[in-house]
CSV table of C-alpha atoms and ligand atoms in Angstrom, one decimal:
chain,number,residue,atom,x,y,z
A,1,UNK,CA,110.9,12.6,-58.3
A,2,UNK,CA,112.0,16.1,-59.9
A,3,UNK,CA,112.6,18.8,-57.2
A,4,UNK,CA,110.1,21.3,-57.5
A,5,UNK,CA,111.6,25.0,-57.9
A,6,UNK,CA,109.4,28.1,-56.6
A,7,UNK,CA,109.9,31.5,-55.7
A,8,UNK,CA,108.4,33.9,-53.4
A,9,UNK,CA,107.1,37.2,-54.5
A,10,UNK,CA,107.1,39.2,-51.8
A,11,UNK,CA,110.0,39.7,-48.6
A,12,UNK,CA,107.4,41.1,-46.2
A,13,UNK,CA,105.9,39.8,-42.9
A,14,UNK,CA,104.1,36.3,-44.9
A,15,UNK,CA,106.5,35.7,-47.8
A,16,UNK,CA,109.6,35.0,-46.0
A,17,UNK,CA,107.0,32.1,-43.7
A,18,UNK,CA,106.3,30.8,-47.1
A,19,UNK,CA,110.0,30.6,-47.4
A,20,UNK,CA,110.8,28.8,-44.4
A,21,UNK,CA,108.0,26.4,-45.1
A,22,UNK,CA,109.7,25.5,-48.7
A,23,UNK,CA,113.3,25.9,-46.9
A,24,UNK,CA,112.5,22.9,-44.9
A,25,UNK,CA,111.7,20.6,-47.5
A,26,UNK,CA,113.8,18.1,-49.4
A,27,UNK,CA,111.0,17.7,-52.5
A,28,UNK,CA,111.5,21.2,-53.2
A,29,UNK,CA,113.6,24.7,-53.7
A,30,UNK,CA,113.6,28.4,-53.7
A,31,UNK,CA,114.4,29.8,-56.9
A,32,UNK,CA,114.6,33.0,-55.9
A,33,UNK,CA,112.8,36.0,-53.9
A,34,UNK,CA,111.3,38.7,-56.0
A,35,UNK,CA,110.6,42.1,-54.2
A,36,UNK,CA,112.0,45.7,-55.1
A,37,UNK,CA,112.3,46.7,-51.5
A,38,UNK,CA,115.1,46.8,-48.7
A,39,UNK,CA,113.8,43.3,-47.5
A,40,UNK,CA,115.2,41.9,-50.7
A,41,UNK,CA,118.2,41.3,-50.0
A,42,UNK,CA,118.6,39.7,-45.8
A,43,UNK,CA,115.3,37.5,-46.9
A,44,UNK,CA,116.9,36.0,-50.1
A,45,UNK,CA,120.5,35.3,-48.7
A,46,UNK,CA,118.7,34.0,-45.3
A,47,UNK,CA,117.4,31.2,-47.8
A,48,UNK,CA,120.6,31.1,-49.9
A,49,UNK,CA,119.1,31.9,-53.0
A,50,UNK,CA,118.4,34.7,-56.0
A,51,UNK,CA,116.9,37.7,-55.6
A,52,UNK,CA,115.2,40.1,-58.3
A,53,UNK,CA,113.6,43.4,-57.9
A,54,UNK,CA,110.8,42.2,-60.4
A,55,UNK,CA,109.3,39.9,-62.9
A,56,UNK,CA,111.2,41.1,-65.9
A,57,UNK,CA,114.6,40.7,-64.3
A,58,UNK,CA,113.8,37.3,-63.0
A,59,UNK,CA,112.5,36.4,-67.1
A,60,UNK,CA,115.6,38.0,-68.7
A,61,UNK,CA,118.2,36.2,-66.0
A,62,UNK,CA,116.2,32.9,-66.8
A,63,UNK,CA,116.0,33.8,-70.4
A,64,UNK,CA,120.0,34.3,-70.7
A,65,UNK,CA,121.1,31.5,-69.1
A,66,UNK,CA,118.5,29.4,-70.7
A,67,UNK,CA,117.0,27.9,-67.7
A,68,UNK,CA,113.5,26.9,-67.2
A,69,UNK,CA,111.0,29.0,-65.3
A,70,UNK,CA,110.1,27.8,-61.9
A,71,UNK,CA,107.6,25.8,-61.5
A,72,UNK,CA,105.6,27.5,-58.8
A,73,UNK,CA,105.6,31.2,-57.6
A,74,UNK,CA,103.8,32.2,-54.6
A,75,UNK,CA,102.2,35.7,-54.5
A,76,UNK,CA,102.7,37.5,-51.3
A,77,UNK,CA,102.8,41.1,-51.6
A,78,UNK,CA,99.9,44.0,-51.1
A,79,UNK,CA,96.8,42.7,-52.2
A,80,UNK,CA,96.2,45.3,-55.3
A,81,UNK,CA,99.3,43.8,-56.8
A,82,UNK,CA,97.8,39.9,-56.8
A,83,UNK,CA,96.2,39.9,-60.5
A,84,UNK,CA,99.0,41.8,-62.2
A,85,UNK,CA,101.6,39.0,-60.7
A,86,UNK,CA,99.0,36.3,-61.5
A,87,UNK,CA,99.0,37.3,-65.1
A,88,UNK,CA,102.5,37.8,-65.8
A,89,UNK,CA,102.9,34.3,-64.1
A,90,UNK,CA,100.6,31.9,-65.6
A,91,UNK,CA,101.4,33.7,-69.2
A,92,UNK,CA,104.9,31.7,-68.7
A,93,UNK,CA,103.0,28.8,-67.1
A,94,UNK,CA,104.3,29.3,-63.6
A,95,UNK,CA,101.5,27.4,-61.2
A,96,UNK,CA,100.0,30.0,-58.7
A,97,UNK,CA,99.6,29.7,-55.0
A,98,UNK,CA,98.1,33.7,-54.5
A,99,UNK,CA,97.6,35.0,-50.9
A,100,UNK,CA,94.1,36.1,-50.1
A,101,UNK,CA,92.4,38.2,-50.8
A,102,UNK,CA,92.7,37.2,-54.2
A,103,UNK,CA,92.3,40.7,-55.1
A,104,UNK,CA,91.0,44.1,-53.3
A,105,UNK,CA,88.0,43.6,-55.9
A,106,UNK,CA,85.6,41.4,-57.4
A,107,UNK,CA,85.8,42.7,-60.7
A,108,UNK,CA,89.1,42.5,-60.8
A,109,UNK,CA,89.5,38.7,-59.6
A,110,UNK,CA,86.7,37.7,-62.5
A,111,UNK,CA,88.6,39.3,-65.0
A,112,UNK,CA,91.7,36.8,-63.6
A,113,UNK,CA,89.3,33.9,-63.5
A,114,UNK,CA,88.7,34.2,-67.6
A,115,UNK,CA,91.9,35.0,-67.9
A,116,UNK,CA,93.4,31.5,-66.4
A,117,UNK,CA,90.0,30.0,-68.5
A,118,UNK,CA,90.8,30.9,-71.4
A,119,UNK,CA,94.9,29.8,-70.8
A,120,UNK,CA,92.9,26.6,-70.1
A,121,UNK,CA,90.9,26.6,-73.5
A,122,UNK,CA,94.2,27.1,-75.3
A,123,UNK,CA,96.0,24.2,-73.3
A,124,UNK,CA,98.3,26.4,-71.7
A,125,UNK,CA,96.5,26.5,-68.4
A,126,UNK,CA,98.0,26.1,-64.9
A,127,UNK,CA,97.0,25.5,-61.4
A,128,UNK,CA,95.7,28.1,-59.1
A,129,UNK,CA,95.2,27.7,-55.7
A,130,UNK,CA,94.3,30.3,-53.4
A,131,UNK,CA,96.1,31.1,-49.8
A,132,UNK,CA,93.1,30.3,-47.5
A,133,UNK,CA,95.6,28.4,-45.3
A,134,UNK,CA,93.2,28.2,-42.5
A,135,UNK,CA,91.1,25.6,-44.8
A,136,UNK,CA,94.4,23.4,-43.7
A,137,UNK,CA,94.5,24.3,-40.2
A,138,UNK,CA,93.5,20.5,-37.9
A,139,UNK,CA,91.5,23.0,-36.1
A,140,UNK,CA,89.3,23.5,-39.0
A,141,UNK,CA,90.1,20.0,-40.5
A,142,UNK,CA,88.8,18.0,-37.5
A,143,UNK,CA,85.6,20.7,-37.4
A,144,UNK,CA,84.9,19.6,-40.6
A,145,UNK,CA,84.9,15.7,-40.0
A,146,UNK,CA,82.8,16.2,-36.6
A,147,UNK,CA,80.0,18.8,-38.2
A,148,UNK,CA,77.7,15.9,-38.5
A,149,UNK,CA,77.3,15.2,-35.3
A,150,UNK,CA,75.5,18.4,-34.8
A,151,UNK,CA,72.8,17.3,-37.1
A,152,UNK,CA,71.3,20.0,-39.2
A,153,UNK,CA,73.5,23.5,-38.5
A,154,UNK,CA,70.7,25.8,-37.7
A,155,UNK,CA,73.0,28.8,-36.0
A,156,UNK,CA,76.5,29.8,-35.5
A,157,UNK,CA,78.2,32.3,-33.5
A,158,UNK,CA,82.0,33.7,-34.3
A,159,UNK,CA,84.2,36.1,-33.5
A,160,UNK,CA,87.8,37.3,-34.7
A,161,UNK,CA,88.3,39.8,-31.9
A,162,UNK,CA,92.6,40.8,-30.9
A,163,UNK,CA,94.8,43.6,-30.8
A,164,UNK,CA,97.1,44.8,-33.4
A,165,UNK,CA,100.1,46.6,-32.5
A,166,UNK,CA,100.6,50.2,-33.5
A,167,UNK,CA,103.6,49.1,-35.2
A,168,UNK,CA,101.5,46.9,-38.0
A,169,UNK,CA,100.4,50.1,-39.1
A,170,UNK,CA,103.2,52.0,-38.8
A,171,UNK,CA,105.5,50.3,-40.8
A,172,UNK,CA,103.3,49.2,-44.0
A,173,UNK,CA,101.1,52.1,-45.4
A,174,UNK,CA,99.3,50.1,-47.8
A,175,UNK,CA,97.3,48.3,-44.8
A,176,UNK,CA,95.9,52.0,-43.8
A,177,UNK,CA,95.3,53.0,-47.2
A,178,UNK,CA,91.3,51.2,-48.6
A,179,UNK,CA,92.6,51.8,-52.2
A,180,UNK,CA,95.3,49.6,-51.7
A,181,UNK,CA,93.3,47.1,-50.0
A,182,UNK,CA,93.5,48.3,-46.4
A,183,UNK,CA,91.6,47.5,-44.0
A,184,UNK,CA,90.7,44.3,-41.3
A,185,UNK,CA,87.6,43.5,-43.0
A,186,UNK,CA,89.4,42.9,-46.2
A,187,UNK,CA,93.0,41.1,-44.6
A,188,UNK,CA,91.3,39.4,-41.9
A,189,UNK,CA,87.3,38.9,-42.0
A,190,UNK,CA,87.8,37.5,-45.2
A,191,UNK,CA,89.8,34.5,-43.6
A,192,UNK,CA,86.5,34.0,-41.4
A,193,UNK,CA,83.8,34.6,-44.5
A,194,UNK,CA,85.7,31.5,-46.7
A,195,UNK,CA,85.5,29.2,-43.4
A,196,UNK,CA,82.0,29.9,-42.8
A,197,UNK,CA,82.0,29.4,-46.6
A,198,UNK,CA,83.5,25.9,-46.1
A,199,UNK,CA,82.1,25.0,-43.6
A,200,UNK,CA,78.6,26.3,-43.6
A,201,UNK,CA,77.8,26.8,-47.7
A,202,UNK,CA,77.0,29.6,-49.4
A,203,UNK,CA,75.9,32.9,-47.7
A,204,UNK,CA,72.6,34.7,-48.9
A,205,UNK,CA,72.5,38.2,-47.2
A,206,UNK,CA,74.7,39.9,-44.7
A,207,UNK,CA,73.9,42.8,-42.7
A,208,UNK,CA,76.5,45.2,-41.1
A,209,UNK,CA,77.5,47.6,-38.6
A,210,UNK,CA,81.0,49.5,-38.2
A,211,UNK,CA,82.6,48.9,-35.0
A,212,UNK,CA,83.7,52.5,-33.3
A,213,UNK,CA,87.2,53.3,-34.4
A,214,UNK,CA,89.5,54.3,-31.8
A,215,UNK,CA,92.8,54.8,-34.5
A,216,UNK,CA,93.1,57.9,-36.5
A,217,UNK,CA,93.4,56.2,-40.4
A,218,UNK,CA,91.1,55.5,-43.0
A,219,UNK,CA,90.7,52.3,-43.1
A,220,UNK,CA,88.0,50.0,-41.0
A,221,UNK,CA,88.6,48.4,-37.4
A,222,UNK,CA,86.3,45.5,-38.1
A,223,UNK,CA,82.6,45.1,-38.0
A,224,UNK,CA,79.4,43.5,-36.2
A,225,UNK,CA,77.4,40.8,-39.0
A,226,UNK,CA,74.6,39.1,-39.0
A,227,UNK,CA,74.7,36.1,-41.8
A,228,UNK,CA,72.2,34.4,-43.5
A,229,UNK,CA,73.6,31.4,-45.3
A,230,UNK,CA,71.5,30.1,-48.4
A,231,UNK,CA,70.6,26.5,-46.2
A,232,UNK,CA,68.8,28.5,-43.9
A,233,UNK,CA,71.4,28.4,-41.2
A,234,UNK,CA,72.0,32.4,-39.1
A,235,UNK,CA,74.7,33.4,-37.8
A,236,UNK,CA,76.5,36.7,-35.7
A,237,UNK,CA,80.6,37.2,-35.9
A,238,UNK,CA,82.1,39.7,-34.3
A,239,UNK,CA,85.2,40.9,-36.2
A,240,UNK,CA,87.6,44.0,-34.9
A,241,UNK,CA,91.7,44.3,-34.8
A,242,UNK,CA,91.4,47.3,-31.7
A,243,UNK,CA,90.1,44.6,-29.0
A,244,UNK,CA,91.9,43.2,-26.2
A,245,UNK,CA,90.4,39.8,-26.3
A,246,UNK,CA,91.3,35.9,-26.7
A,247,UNK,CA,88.9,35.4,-29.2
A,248,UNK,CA,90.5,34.6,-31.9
A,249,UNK,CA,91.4,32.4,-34.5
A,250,UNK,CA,95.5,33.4,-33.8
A,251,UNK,CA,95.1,32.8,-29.9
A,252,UNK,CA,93.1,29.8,-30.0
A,253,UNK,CA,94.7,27.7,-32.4
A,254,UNK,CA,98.3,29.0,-32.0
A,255,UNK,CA,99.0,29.1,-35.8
A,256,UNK,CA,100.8,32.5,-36.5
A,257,UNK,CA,104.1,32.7,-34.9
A,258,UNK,CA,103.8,36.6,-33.8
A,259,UNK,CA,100.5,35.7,-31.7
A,260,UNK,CA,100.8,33.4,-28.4
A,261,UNK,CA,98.5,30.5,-27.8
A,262,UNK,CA,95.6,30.8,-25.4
A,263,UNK,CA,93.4,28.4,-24.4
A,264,UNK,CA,90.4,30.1,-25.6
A,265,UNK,CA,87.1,28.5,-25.7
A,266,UNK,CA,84.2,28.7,-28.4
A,267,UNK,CA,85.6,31.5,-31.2
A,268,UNK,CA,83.6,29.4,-33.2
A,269,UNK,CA,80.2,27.9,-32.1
A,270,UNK,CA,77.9,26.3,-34.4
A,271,UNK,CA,74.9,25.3,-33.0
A,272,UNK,CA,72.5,22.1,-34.4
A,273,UNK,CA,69.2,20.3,-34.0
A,274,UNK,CA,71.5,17.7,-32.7
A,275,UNK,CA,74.1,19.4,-30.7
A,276,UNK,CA,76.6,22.4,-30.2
A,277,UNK,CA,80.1,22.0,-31.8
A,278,UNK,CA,82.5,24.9,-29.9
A,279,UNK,CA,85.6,25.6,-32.2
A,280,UNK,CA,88.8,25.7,-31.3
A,281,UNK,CA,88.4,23.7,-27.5
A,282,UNK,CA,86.4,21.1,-30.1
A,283,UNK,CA,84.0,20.5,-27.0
A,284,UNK,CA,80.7,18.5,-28.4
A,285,UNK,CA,77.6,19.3,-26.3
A,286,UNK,CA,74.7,17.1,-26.6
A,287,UNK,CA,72.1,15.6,-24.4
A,288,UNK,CA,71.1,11.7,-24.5
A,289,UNK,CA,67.6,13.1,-24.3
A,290,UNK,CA,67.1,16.1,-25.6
A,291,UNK,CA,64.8,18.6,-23.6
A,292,UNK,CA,65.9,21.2,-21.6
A,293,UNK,CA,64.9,19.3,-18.4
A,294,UNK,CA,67.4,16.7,-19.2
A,295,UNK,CA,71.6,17.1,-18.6
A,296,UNK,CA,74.1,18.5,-20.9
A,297,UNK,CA,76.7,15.8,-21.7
A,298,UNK,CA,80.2,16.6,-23.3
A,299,UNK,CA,82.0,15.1,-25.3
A,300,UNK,CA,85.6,16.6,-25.2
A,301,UNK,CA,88.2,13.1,-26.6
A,302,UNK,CA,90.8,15.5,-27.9
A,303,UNK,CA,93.4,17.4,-26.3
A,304,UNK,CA,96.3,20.2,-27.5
A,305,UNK,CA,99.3,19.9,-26.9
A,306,UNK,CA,99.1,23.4,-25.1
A,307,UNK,CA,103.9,23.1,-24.7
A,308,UNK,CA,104.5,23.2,-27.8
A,309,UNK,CA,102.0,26.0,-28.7
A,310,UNK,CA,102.5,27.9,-25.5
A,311,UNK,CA,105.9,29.1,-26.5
A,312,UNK,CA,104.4,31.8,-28.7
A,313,UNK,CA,107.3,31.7,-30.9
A,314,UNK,CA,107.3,29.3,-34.0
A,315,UNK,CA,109.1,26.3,-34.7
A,316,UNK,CA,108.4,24.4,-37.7
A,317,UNK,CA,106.2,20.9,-36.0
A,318,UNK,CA,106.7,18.6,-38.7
A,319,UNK,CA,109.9,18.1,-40.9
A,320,UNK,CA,108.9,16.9,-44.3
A,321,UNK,CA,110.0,13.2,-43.7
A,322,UNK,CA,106.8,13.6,-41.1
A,323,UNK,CA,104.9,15.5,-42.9
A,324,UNK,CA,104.9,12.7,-45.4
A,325,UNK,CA,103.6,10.6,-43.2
A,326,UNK,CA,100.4,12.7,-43.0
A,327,UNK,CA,98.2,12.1,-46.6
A,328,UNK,CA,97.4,15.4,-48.0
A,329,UNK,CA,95.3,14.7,-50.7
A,330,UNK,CA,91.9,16.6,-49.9
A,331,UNK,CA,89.5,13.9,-50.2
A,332,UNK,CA,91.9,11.8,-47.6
A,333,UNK,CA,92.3,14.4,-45.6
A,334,UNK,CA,88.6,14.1,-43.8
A,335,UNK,CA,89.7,10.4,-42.9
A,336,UNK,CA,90.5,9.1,-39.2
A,337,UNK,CA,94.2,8.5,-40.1
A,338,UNK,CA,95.0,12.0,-40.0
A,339,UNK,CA,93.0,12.8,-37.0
A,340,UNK,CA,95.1,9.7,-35.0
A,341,UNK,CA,98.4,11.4,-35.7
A,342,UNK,CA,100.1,12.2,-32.1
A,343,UNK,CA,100.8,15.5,-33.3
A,344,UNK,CA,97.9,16.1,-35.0
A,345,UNK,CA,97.5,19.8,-33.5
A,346,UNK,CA,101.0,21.0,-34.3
A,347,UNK,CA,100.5,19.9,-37.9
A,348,UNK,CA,101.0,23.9,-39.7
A,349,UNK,CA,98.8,24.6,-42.1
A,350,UNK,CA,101.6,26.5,-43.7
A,351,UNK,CA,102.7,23.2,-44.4
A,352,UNK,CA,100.0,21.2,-45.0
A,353,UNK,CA,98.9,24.1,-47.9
A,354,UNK,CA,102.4,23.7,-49.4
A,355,UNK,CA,102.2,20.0,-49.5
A,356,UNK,CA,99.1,20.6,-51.5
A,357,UNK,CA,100.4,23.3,-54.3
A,358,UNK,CA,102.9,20.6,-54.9
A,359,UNK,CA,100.8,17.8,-55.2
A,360,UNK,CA,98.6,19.9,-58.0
A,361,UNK,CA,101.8,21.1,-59.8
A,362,UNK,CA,102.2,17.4,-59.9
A,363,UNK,CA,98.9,17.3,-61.0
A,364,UNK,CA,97.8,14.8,-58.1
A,365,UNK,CA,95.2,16.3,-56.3
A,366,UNK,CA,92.3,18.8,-57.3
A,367,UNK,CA,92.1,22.0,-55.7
A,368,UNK,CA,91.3,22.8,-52.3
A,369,UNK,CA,90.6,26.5,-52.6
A,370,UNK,CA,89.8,27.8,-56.0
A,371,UNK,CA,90.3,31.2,-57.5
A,372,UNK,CA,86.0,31.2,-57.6
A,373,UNK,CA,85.8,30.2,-53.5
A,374,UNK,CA,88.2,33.0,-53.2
A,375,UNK,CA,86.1,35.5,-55.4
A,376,UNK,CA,83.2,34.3,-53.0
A,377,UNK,CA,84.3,35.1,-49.5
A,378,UNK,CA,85.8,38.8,-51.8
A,379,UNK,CA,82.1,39.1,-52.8
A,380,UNK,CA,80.6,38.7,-48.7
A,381,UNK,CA,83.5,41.3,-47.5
A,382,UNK,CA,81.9,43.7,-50.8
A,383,UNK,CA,78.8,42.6,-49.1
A,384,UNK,CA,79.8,43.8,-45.6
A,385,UNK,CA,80.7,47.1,-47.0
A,386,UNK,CA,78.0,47.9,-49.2
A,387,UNK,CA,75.5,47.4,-46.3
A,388,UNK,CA,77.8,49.7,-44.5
A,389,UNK,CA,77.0,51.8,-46.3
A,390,UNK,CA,73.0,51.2,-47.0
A,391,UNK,CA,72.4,50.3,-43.9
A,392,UNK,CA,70.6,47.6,-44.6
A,393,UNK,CA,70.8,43.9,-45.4
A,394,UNK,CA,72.4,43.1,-48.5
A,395,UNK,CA,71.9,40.2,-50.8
A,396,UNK,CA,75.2,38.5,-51.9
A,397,UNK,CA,76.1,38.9,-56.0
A,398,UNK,CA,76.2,35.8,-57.8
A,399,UNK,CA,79.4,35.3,-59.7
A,400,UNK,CA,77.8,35.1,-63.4
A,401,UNK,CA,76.1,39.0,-62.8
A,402,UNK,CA,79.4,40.7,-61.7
A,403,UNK,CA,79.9,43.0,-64.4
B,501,NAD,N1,97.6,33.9,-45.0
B,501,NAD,C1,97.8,34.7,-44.0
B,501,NAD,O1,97.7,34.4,-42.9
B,501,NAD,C2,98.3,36.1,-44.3
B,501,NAD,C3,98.9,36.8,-43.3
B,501,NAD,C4,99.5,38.1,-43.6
B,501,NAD,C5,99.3,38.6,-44.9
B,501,NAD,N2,98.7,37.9,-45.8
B,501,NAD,C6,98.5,38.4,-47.2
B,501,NAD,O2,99.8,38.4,-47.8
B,501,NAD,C7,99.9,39.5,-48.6
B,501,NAD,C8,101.1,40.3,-48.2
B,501,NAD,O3,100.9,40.8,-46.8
B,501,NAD,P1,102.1,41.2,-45.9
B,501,NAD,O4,101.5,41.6,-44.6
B,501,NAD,O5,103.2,40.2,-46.0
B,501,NAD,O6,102.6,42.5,-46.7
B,501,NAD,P2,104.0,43.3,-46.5
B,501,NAD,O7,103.7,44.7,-46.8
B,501,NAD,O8,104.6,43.0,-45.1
B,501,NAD,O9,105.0,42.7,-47.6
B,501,NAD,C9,104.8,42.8,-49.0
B,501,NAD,C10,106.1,42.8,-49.7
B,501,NAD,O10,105.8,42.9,-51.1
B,501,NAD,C11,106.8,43.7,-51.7
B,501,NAD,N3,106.2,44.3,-52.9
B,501,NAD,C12,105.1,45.1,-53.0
B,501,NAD,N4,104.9,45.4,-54.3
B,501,NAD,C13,105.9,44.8,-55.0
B,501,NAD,C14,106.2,44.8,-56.4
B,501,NAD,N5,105.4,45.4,-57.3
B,501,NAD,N6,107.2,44.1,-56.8
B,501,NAD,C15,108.0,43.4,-55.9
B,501,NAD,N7,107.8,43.4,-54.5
B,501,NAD,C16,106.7,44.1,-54.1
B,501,NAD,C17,107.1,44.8,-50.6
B,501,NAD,O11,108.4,45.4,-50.8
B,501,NAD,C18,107.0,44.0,-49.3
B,501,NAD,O12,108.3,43.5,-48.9
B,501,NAD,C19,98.6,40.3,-48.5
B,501,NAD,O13,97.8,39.9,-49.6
B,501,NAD,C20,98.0,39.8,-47.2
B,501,NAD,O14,96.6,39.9,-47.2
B,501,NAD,C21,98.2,36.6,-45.6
């Protein structure tokens, strides 16, 4: 099979883990690193490859020595600069693998969406897929496959509560600056909206409350919701980056290298007229009779492999001749196999999401998180901020009447 060639546009704190997730791989390369900044340079000879300061050079090097253009380009830098990247990209057909948010507006990602449409139309369209990893976390694959069990989901409670260091802010100002897309309701309750998204369904009405801020900038700490999801299902999350706290999607699953793992309990509980499923401990209550004179039971068959997690520092699980072991293909995904793995835990959904952008530049598999969910969970943070700001509930815009 051909190796696939993609480059990473960005050399900040996620670009160069997009890196090492291609690095690994034997199916694969990095074309080059495109980023203007200081970064540039250590990030693209620590993966042995080019480096340009922007799109044009990158076209004009290709261009002259009568290359092709990559086949893939991920989009990792500030989130205002997304759709510009997105357009110069797909205009040359480069596939698109964009981190969320898709954009720091709504407006802005529609105008992308008609844009890739009408590249479709003219039969010069590529495939877009939208960085949502957690949608490939086993956490959130396995919560998937078991949701039945609760029956109908009639309630869930969530938090995403942590502490960032001072530093996070200190050394990037566009994440302390709401023009540029600042903000932890924008970089990290949006995570949380698409998986109650995926999860749950569509969300109806949100109503909001600002957390109290205890840093000097701009931008939001996080918020308190409550959610009403369009199948009639409520729910409260809790989401704030100036808490000391466990409960978090970070902690508790041990995914991002730069946060330890902690055995946290229930950052996720979705409760059903059959039973209670409590995310990221994946403990099942239910009772053989139900009535609350009658015992809980448990049902709690899956473990973590709490050494390799613990460590707090990150080591790639899987090497691609594992990974390939594991199907990827979305529909397949939801099937036992994959949950029976040993290491089904340490899978990274870092690799499991680049497994899929190369499956749909191979134009195997449909898309697991489309430029519309992204615009979606985009729309319930606009939400969040709107009733801010009105201080009331707020219905969720439908795509079709952005304007
Ligand atoms: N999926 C996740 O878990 C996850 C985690 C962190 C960040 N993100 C997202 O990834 C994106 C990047 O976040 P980050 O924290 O890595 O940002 P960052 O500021 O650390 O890095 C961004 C990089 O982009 C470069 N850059 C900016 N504008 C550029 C331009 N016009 N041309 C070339 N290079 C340019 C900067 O020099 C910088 O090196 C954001 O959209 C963020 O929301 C996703």
């Amino acid at each position: 099979m051909d190796i696939i060639n993609l480059i990473v546009i960005g050399a900040g704190l996620i670009g160069p883990r997009h890196a090492s997730h291609i690095y690994q791989r034997s199916d694969c390369r990095i074309f080059a690193i495109v980023d203007h900044s200081l970064n540039g340079p250590n990030i693209a000879s620590k993966f042995s490859t080019n480096l340009f300061k922007n799109l044009d050079e990158m076209y004009h090097y290709i261009e002259e020595n009568n290359l092709n253009y990559p086949d893939g380009a991920i989009i990792a830098t500030p989130n205002h600069t997304h759709v510009d990247f997105a357009v110069k990209l797909a205009e040359k057909g480069i596939n698109l693998l964009i981190e969320k948010p898709l954009s720091s507006n709504a407006l802005e990602c529609k105008y992308l969406i008609n844009y890739l449409k009408d590249l479709t139309d003219q039969g010069r369209g590529v495939k877009t897929l939208i960085g949502h990893h957690r949608r490939f976390n086993p956490y959130i694959v396995y919560t998937k496959q078991q949701l039945t069990k609760i029956g109908t989901p009639i309630a869930i409670q969530g938090s995403w509560c942590l502490k960032k260091p001072d530093h996070y802010y200190l050394e990037k100002p566009w994440r302390t600056d709401v023009t540029k897309g600042g903000g932890t309701l924008l970089i990290n309750l949006v995570h949380d909206l698409d998986l109650l998204l995926y999860l749950i369904g569509p969300i109806e009405r949100i109503y909001a409350e600002l957390l109290p801020k205890q840093r000097e900038y701009d931008v939001d700490e996080g918020a308190v919701l409550t959610i009403s999801f369009k199948n009639g299902c409520k729910g409260t999350f809790i989401c704030g980056d100036n808490l000391v706290s466990p409960f978090n999607f970070e902690n508790g699953t041990g995914e991002n290298p730069n946060v330890p793992f902690f055995n946290t309990e229930g950052f996720y509980r979705i409760f059903g007229s059959q039973g209670t499923l409590s995310v990221p401990d994946m403990k099942f209550y239910y009772q053989s009779q139900p009535g609350w004179e009658n015992p809980i039971d448990v049902d709690h068959t899956i473990s973590k492999n709490e050494e390799t997690n613990n460590l707090g520092t990150y080591t790639p699980a899987t090497s691609f001749t594992n990974m390939s072991s594991f199907n990827t293909n979305m529909d397949m995904m939801m099937n036992d196999e994959f949950e029976n793995q040993d290491n089904f835990f340490d899978i990274k959904p870092f690799d499991l999401q680049l497994s899929h952008f190369i499956d749909l530049i191979r134009g195997q598999d449909k898309v697991n998180c489309t430029a519309e969910d992204a615009l979606m969970a985009l729309l319930c943070i606009e939400t969040v901020m709107k009733s801010v700001e009105t201080g009331k509930p707020e219905y969720v815009p439908e795509i079709q009447d952005l304007k």
